[in-house]
XYZ file of C-alpha atoms in Angstrom:
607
model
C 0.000 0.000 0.000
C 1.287 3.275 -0.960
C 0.592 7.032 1.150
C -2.079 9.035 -0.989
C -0.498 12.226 -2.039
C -3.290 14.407 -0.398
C -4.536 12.550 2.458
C -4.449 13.945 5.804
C -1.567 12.084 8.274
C -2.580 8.264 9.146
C -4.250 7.491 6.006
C -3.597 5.522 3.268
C -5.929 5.193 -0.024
C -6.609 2.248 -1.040
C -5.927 1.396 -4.833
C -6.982 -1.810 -6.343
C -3.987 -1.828 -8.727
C -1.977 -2.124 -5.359
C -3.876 -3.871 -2.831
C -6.554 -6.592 -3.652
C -8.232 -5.337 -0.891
C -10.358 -2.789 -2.768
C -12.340 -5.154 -5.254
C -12.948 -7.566 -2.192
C -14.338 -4.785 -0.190
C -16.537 -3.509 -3.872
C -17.923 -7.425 -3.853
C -18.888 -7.481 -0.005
C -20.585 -4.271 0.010
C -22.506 -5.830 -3.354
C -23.577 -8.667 -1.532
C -24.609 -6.570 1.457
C -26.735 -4.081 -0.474
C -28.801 -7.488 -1.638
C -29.147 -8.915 1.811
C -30.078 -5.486 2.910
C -32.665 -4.850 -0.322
C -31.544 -2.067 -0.942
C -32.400 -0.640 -4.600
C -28.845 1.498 -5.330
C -25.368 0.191 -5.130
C -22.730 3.383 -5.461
C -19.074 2.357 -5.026
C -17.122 4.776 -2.647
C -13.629 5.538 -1.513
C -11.534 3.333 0.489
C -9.086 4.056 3.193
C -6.849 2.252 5.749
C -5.398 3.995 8.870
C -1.291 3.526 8.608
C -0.655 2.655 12.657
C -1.069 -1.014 12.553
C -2.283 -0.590 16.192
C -4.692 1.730 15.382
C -7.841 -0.849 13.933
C -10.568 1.916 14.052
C -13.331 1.838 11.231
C -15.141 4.913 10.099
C -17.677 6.347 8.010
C -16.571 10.283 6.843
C -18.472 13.040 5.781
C -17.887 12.272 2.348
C -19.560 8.785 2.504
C -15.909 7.538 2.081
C -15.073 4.339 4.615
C -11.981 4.455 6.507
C -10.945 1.070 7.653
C -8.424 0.213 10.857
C -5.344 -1.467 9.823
C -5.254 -4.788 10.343
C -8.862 -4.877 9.452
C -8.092 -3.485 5.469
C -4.246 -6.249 5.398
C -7.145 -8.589 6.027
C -9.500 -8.020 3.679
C -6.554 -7.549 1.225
C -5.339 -10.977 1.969
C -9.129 -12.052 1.251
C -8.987 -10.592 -2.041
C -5.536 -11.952 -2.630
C -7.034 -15.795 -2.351
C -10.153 -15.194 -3.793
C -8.943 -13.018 -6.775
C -5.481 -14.195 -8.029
C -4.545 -17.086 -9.455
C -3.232 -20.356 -7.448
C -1.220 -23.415 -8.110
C -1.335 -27.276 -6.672
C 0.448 -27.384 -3.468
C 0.153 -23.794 -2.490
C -0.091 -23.384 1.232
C -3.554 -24.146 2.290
C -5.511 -20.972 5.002
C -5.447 -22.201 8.354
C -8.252 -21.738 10.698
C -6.703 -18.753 12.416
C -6.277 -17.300 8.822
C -10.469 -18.107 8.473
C -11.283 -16.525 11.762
C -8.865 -13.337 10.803
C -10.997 -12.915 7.787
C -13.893 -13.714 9.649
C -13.231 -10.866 11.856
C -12.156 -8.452 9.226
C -15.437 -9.457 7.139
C -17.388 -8.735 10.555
C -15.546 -5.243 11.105
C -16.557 -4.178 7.109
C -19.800 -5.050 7.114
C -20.264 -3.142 10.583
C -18.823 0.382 9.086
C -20.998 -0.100 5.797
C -23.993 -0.880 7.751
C -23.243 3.167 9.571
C -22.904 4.383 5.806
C -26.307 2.773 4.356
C -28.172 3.250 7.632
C -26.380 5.450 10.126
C -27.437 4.593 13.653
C -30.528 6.897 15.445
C -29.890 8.859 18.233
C -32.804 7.116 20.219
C -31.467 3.393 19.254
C -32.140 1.549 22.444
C -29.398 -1.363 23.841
C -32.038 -4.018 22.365
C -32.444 -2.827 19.316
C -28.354 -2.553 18.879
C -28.314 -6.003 20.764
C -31.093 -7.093 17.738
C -28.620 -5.538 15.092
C -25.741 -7.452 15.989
C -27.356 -10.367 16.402
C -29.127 -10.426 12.934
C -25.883 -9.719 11.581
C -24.161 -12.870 12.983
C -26.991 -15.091 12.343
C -28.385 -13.620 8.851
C -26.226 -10.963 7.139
C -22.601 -12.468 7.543
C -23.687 -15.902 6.634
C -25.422 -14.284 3.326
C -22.443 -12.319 2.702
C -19.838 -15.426 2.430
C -22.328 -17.444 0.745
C -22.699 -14.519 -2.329
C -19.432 -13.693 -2.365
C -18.439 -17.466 -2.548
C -15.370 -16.624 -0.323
C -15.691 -20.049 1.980
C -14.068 -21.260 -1.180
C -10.528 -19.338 -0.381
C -11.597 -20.275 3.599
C -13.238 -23.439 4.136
C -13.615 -22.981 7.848
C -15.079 -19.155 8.105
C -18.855 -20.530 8.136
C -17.809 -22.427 11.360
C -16.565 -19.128 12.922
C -18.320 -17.604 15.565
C -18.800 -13.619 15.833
C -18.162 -11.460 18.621
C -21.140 -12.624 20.427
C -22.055 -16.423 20.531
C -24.896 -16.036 23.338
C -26.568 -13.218 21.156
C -25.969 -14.949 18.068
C -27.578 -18.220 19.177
C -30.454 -16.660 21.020
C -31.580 -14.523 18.263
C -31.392 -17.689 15.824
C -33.747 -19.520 18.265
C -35.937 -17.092 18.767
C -36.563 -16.267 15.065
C -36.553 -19.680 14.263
C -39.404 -20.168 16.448
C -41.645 -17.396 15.999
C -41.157 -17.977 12.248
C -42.113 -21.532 12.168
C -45.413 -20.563 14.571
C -46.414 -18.036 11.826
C -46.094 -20.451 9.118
C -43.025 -18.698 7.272
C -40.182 -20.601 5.377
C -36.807 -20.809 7.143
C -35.041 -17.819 7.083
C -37.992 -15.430 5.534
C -38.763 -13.714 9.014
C -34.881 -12.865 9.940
C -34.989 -11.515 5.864
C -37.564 -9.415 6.885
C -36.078 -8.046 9.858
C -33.168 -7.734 8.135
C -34.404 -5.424 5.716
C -36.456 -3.448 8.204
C -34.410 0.134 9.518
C -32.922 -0.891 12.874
C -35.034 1.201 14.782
C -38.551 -0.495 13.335
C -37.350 -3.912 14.014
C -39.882 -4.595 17.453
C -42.791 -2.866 15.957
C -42.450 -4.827 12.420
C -41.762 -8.215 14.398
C -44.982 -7.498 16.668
C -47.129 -6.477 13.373
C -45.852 -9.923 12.349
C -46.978 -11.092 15.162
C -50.471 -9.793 15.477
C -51.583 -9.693 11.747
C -50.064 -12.827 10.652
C -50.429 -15.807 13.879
C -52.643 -17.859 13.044
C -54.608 -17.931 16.594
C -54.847 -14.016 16.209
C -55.714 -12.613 13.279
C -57.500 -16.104 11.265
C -60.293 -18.432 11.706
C -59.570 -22.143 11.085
C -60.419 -22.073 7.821
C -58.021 -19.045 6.943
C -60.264 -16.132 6.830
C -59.885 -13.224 8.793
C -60.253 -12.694 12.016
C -61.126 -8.746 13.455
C -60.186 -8.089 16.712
C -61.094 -4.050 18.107
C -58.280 -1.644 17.073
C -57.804 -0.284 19.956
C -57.348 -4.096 21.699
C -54.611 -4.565 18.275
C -52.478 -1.457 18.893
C -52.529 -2.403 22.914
C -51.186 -5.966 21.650
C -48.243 -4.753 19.588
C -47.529 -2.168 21.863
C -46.869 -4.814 24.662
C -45.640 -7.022 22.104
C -43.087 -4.363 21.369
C -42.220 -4.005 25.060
C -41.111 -7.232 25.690
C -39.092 -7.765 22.979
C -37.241 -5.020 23.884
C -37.277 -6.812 27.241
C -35.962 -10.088 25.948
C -33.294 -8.731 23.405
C -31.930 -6.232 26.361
C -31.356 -9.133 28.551
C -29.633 -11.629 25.650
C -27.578 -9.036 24.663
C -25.913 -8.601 28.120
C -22.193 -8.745 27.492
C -21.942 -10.704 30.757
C -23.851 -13.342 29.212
C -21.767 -13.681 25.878
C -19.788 -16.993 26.708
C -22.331 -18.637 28.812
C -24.125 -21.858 27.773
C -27.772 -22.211 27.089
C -27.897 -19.630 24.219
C -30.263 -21.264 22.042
C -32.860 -22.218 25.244
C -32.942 -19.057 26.384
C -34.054 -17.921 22.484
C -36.997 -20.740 22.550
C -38.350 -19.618 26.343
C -38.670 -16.347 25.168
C -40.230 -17.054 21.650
C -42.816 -19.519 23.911
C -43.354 -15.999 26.081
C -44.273 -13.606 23.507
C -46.590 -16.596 21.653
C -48.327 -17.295 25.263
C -48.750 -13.712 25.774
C -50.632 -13.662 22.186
C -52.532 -16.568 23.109
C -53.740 -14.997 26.354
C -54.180 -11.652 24.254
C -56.826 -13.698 21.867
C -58.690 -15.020 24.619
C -58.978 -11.629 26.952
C -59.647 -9.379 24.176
C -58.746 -5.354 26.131
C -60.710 -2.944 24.366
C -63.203 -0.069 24.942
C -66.381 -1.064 23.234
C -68.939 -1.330 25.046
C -70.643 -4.608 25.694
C -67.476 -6.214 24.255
C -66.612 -8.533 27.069
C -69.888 -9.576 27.645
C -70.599 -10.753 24.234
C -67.124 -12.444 24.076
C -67.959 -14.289 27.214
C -71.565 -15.144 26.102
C -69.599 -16.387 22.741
C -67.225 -18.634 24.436
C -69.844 -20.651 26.594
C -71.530 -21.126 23.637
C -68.455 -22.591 21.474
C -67.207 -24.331 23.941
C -70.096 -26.360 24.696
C -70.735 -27.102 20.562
C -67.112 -28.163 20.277
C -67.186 -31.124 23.092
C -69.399 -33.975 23.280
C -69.647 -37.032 24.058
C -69.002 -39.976 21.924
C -71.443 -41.948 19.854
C -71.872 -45.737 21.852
C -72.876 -46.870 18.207
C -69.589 -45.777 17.378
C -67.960 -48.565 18.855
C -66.646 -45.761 21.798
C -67.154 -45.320 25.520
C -70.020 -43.282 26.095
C -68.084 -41.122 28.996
C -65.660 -40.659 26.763
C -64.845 -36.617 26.129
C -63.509 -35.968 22.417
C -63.241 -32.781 20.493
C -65.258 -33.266 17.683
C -66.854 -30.306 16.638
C -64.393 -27.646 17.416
C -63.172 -26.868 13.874
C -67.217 -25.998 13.508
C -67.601 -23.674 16.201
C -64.996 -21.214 16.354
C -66.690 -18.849 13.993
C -66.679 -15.668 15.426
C -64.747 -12.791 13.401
C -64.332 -10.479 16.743
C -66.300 -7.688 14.971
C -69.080 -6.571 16.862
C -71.859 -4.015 15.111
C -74.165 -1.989 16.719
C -76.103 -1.326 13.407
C -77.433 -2.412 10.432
C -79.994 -4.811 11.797
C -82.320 -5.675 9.780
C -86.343 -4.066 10.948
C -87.505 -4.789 14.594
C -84.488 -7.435 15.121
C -82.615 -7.387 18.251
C -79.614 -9.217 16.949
C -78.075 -10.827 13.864
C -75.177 -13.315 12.853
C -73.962 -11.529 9.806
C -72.395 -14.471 6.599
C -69.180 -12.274 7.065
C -68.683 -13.931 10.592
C -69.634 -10.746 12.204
C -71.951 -10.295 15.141
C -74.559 -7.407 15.536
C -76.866 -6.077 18.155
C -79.130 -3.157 18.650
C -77.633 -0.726 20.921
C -79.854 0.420 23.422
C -81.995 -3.393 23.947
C -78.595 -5.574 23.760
C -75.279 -3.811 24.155
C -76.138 -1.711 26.713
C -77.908 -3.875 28.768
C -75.573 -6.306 29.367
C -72.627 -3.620 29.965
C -74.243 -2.109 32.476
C -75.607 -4.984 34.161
C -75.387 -5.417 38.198
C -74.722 -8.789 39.103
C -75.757 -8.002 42.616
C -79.303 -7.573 40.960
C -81.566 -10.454 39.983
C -81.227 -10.933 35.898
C -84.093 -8.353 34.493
C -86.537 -8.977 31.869
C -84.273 -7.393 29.804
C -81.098 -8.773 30.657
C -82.779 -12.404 29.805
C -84.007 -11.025 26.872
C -80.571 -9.794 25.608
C -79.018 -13.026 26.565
C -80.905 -15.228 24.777
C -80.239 -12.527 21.755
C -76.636 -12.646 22.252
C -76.508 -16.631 22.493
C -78.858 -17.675 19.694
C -76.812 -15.578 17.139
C -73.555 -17.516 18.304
C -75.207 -20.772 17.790
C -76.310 -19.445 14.326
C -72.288 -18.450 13.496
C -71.755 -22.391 14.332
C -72.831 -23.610 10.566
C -69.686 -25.064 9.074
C -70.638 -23.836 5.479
C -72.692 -20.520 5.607
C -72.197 -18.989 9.155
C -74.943 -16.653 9.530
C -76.798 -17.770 6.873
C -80.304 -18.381 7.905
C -82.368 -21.389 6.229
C -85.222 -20.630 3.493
C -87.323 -23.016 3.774
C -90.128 -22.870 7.031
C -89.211 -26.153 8.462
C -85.573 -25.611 8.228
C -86.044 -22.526 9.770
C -88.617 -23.949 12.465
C -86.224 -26.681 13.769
C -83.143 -24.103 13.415
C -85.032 -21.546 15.760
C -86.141 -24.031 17.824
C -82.787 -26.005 18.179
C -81.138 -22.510 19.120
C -83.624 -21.994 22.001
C -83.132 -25.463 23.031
C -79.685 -25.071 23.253
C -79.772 -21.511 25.162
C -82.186 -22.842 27.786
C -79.532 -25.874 28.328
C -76.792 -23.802 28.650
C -78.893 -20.628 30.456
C -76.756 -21.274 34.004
C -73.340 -21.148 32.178
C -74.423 -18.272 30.236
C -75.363 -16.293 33.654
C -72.673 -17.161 35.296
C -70.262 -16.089 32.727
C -71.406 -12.554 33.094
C -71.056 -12.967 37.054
C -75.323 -13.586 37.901
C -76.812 -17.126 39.888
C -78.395 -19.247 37.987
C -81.558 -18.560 36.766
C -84.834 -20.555 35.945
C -85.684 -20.919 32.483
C -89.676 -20.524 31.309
C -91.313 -23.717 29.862
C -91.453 -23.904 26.339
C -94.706 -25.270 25.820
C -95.252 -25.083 21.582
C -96.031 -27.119 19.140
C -92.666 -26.664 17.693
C -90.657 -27.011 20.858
C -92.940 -30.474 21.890
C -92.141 -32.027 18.089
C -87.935 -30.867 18.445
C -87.945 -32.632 21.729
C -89.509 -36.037 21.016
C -86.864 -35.740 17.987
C -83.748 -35.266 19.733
C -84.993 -37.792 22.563
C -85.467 -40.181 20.082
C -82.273 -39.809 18.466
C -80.644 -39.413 21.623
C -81.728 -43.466 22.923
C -80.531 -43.955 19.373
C -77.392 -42.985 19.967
C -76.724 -43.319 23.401
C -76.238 -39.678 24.279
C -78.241 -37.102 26.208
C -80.764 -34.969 24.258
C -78.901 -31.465 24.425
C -75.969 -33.422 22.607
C -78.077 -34.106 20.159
C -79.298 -30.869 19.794
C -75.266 -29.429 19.463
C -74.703 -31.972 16.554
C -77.906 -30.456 14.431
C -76.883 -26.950 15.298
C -73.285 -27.824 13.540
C -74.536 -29.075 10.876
C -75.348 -27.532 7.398
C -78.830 -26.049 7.887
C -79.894 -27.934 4.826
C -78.906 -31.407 6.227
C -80.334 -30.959 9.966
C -83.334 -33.289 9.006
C -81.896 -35.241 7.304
C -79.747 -35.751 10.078
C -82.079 -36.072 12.821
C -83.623 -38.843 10.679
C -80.486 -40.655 10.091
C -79.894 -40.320 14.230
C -82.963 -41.680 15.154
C -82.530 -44.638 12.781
C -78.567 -45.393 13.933
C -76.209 -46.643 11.896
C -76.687 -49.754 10.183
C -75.895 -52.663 12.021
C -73.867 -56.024 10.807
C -76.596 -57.355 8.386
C -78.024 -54.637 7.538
C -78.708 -53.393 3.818
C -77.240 -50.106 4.002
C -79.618 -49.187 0.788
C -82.464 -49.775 2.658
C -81.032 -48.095 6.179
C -80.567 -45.000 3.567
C -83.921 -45.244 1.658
C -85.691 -45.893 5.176
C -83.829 -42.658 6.342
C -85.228 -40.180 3.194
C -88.281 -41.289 3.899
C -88.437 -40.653 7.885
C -87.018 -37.334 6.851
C -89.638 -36.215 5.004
C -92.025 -37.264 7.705
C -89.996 -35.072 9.978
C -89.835 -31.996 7.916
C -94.397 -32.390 7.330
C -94.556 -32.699 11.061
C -92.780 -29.752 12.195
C -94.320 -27.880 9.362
C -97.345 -28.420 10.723
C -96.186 -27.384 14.334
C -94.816 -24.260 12.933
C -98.519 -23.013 11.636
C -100.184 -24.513 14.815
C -97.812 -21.883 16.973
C -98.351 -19.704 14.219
C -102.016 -19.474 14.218
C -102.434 -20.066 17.945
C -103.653 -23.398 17.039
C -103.771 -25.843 20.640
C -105.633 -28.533 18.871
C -105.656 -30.260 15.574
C -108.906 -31.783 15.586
C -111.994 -30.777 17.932
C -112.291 -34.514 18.757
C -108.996 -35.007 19.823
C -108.304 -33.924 23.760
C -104.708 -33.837 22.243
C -102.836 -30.665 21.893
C -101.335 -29.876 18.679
C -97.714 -30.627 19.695
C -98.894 -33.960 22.021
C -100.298 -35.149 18.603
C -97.629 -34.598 16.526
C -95.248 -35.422 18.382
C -97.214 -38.678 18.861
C -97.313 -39.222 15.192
C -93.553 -38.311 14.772
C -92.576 -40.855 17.462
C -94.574 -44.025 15.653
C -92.737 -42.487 12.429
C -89.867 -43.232 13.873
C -90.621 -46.786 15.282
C -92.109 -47.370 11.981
C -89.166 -46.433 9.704
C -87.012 -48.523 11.754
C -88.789 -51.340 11.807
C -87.716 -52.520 8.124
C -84.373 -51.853 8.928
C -84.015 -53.639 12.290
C -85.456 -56.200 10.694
C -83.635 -56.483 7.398
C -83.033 -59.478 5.205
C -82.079 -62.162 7.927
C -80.917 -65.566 7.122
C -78.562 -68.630 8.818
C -78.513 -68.369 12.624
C -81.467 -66.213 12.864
C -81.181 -65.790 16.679
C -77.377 -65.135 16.749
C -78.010 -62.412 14.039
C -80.777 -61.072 15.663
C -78.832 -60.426 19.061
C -76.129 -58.916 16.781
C -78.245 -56.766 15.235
C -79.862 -55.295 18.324
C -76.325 -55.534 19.768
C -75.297 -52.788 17.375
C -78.646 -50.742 17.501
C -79.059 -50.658 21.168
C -81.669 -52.521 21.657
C -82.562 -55.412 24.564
C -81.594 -58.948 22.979
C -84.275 -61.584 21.483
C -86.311 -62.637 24.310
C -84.949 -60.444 27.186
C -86.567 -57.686 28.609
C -83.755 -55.349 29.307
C -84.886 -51.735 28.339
C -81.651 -50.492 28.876
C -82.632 -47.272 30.910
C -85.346 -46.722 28.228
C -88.990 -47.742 29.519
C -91.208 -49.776 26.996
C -93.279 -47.041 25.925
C -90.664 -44.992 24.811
C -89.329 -48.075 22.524
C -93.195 -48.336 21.538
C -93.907 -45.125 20.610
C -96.654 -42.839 22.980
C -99.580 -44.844 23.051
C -102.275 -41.628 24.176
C -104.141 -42.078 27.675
C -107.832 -41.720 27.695
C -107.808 -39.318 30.791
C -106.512 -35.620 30.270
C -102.801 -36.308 30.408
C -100.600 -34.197 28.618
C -97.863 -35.409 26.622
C -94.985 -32.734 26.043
C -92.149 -35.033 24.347
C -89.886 -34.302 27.076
């Protein structure tokens, strides 16, 4: 290296006709600018202090880059292997040569990094601490792999930098968080990487909150819309603990201590546990908010467990989660508007929830649990909790059936369900339980000898029963319901007839609660002035010998060889008592029979 002619005292320009230093420092700043994404490359002027002792880098005024001595002898000796020719048997770098160049390649891309993007006065110690270790983990690597120099220096990729613990933590960490929010390896540290320093923690909590999938998306992948203000709370203390978590990795009393990489996965398990707990304790200022949330969750969680079908070949105790990827439907928007004429509430096909203001919302946020539950309070919560069981449709949330006896059973089914559920419900918003009115209808008498039916089918309790219809399609509930009552086929069963059996009782169904539907409708008790029936004790009397009707054909299907051994198989699998015994199990006779109506002035209410 030669003195430039009109350089001040302790510099030396340097010329890449004399030092190969110059073109190796050109192709690292090259690769840098791509890691970086930057959209300009500008070559500048190189210098090198002259004390060998004196290994300063600096950025000048002039955008020029003056490098500290044994820094620019290293990066010249870099250029030497990488850019002039060699022959067989030439001496071979040693490791302390790699981690020489590694150092020098480490102190170059440090002083570039002040040129392209010169430090902020307000950098905090974890966002420096997030710098360097980005740059030991992403940019260096990137660097020697563009500018191919692990070719002149096998070992430099096994080099550490200046600060192992950092280096390792911040690869764990980003690792983690990027493999939670679905990225490919290495595409969140790129990002970070080509975010300005000081943005880093508010880009990596946007991430965070826009992107994780428990946060911002429904199963299915649509969007989920949580209140802005509760959002810009999130990523605020998002922000706050990274800073937290890089400030305390990038101690320089922790730099040689073991453990690195475990302390980067604890923290990434932090910030994702403090986003879980975000999603379910949603902090916001809307009124009403939290009590719809609440009134939401009892109602999802109870339509996502159930108990297992015994003609399933499973315990019946057993708990399984088989409806949850139905239930969680909710978008987190919540409207106080746009209701549709004299509605109190509506569950929108966009996932959304909305309820008039002054009947709904601000009842229940300003309800005193110390009080007994008004009129109006049980009025709103029954609202509130019928429009989340609507949302719980796997293929049209929200979406309302058109025909009258879809509707009928759906309405029904959802009031069903609330007055199951009515002491969770309460309780969730802090009241005692509270006594549900009779539902005496038509409609409600005709549900309930359905899902009763289905329910000694199956070997569940009715209100489980009523959960699987609600998650289903609304255009397959009766269908459903009919196929439930029947039970699967058994062992010698013709599945053709099971299925042809099942149509039919389906269409009985959908008649008979058609009918119940214009008997509430027109105030009708009775359907014939004969009959000391009511309207719903006779229907639901004709719907129950339906039922023992369209099963007879297929309990009693095509039977031949052992007919008794069959027999007890079949009524094995269809839970019924065996040939000749007269084990009910828990069901009493008439129920099996079908209502046989009393003579006196009993009432029959299906339930």
């Amino acid at each position: 290296m030669r003195k430039g002619r009109s350089m001040p005292d302790g510099y030396e320009r340097i010329d890449g006709r004399v030092s190969r230093a110059e073109p190796q420092a050109f192709d690292w700043a090259y690769q840098l600018t791509l890691t970086l994404g930057h959209t300009r490359y500008d070559t500048f002027d190189l210098y090198a202090r002259s004390d060998w002792n004196d290994n300063r880098n600096a950025v000048r005024a002039d955008g020029s880059i003056v490098l500290g001595a044994r820094t620019a002898y290293w990066i010249g000796v870099s250029g030497h292997r990488m850019f002039d020719a060699h022959y067989v048997g030439q001496h071979q770098p040693t490791r302390e040569e790699a981690e020489n160049v590694r150092q020098a390649l480490d102190d170059f891309v440090t002083v570039y990094l002040e040129k392209v993007d010169p430090p902020q006065p307000a950098t905090t110690p974890a966002l420096r601490a997030l710098d360097s270790g980005l740059r030991d983990t992403v940019v260096i690597p990137k660097v020697i792999e563009g500018s191919l120099i692990d070719r002149a220096f096998p070992e430099i990729r096994d080099v550490q930098g200046r600060q192992p613990y950092l280096q390792a933590a911040t690869g764990a960490l980003t690792q983690r968080l990027g493999s939670h929010l679905g990225m490919q390896a290495g595409e969140l540290e790129d990002m970070l990487v080509r975010t300005p320093p000081g943005q880093r923690f508010e880009a990596l909590a946007d991430a965070l909150v826009e992107h994780d999938p428990l946060q911002r998306r429904l199963p299915d992948g649509s969007s989920r819309t949580p209140p802005a203000d509760h959002v810009a709370r999130l990523k605020a203390n998002l922000t706050q603990e990274l800073d937290d978590i890089f400030e305390q990795c990038g101690e320089s009393s922790r730099q040689f201590d073991q453990g690195a990489e475990r302390f980067g996965r604890r923290a990434a398990t932090s910030v994702l546990q403090h986003c879980a707990q975000a999603r379910d304790a949603i902090d916001t200022d809307q009124a009403g908010y939290q009590q719809v949330a609440s009134l939401m969750s009892v109602v999802q969680a109870d339509l996502a467990t159930g108990r297992a079908s015994v003609s399933q070949g499973r315990d019946s105790e057993a708990q399984v989660l088989q409806l949850k990827l139905n239930t969680d439907y909710w978008n987190g928007r919540l409207h106080t508007s746009g209701l549709p004429e004299g509605a109190l509430g509506y569950a929108d096909s966009d996932r959304s929830l909305s309820f008039d203001q002054e009947q709904v919302i601000d009842v229940l946020a300003n309800a005193d649990p110390a009080e007994p539950p008004s009129p109006e309070l049980r009025a709103a919560v029954d609202v509130v909790a019928t429009e989340a069981a609507r949302l719980c449709n796997p293929v049209a949330p929200g979406t309302r059936p058109n025909d009258p006896a879809g509707q009928a059973i759906e309405d029904q089914l959802c009031r069903d369900f609330v007055g199951q559920e009515r002491d969770r419900l309460y309780g969730a918003l802090g009241f005692d339980a509270d006594q549900p009115e009779p539902d005496t209808t038509a409609t409600a008498q005709v549900v309930a000898t359905l899902t009763e039916a289905a329910a000694r089918r199956q070997g569940l309790e009715p209100h489980e029963i009523t959960a699987r219809l609600l998650t289903a399609p609304s255009n397959e509930r009766i269908e459903r319901a009919a196929a439930l009552s029947l039970g699967e086929p058994g062992m010698v069963v013709d599945r053709s007839r099971w299925a042809e059996a099942t149509k039919t009782l389906a269409g009985t169904i959908e008649a008979t609660i058609t009918k119940a539907a214009d008997a509430d409708r027109n105030g009708q008790t009775k359907l014939h002035a004969w009959n000391r029936a009511t309207a719903g004790e006779r229907l639901s009397h004709q719907l129950t010998t339906a039922i023992e009707k369209a099963g007879r054909p297929v309990r009693q299907a095509d039977i031949s060889g052992d007919d008794a051994l069959r027999k007890s198989i079949a009524a094995a699998t269809s839970g019924q008592p065996r040939p000749g015994s007269d084990r009910t199990n828990g069901s009493d006779s008439t129920a099996r029979r079908g209502h046989q109506p009393d003579k006196s002035s009993q009432r029959f209410t299906g339930r």
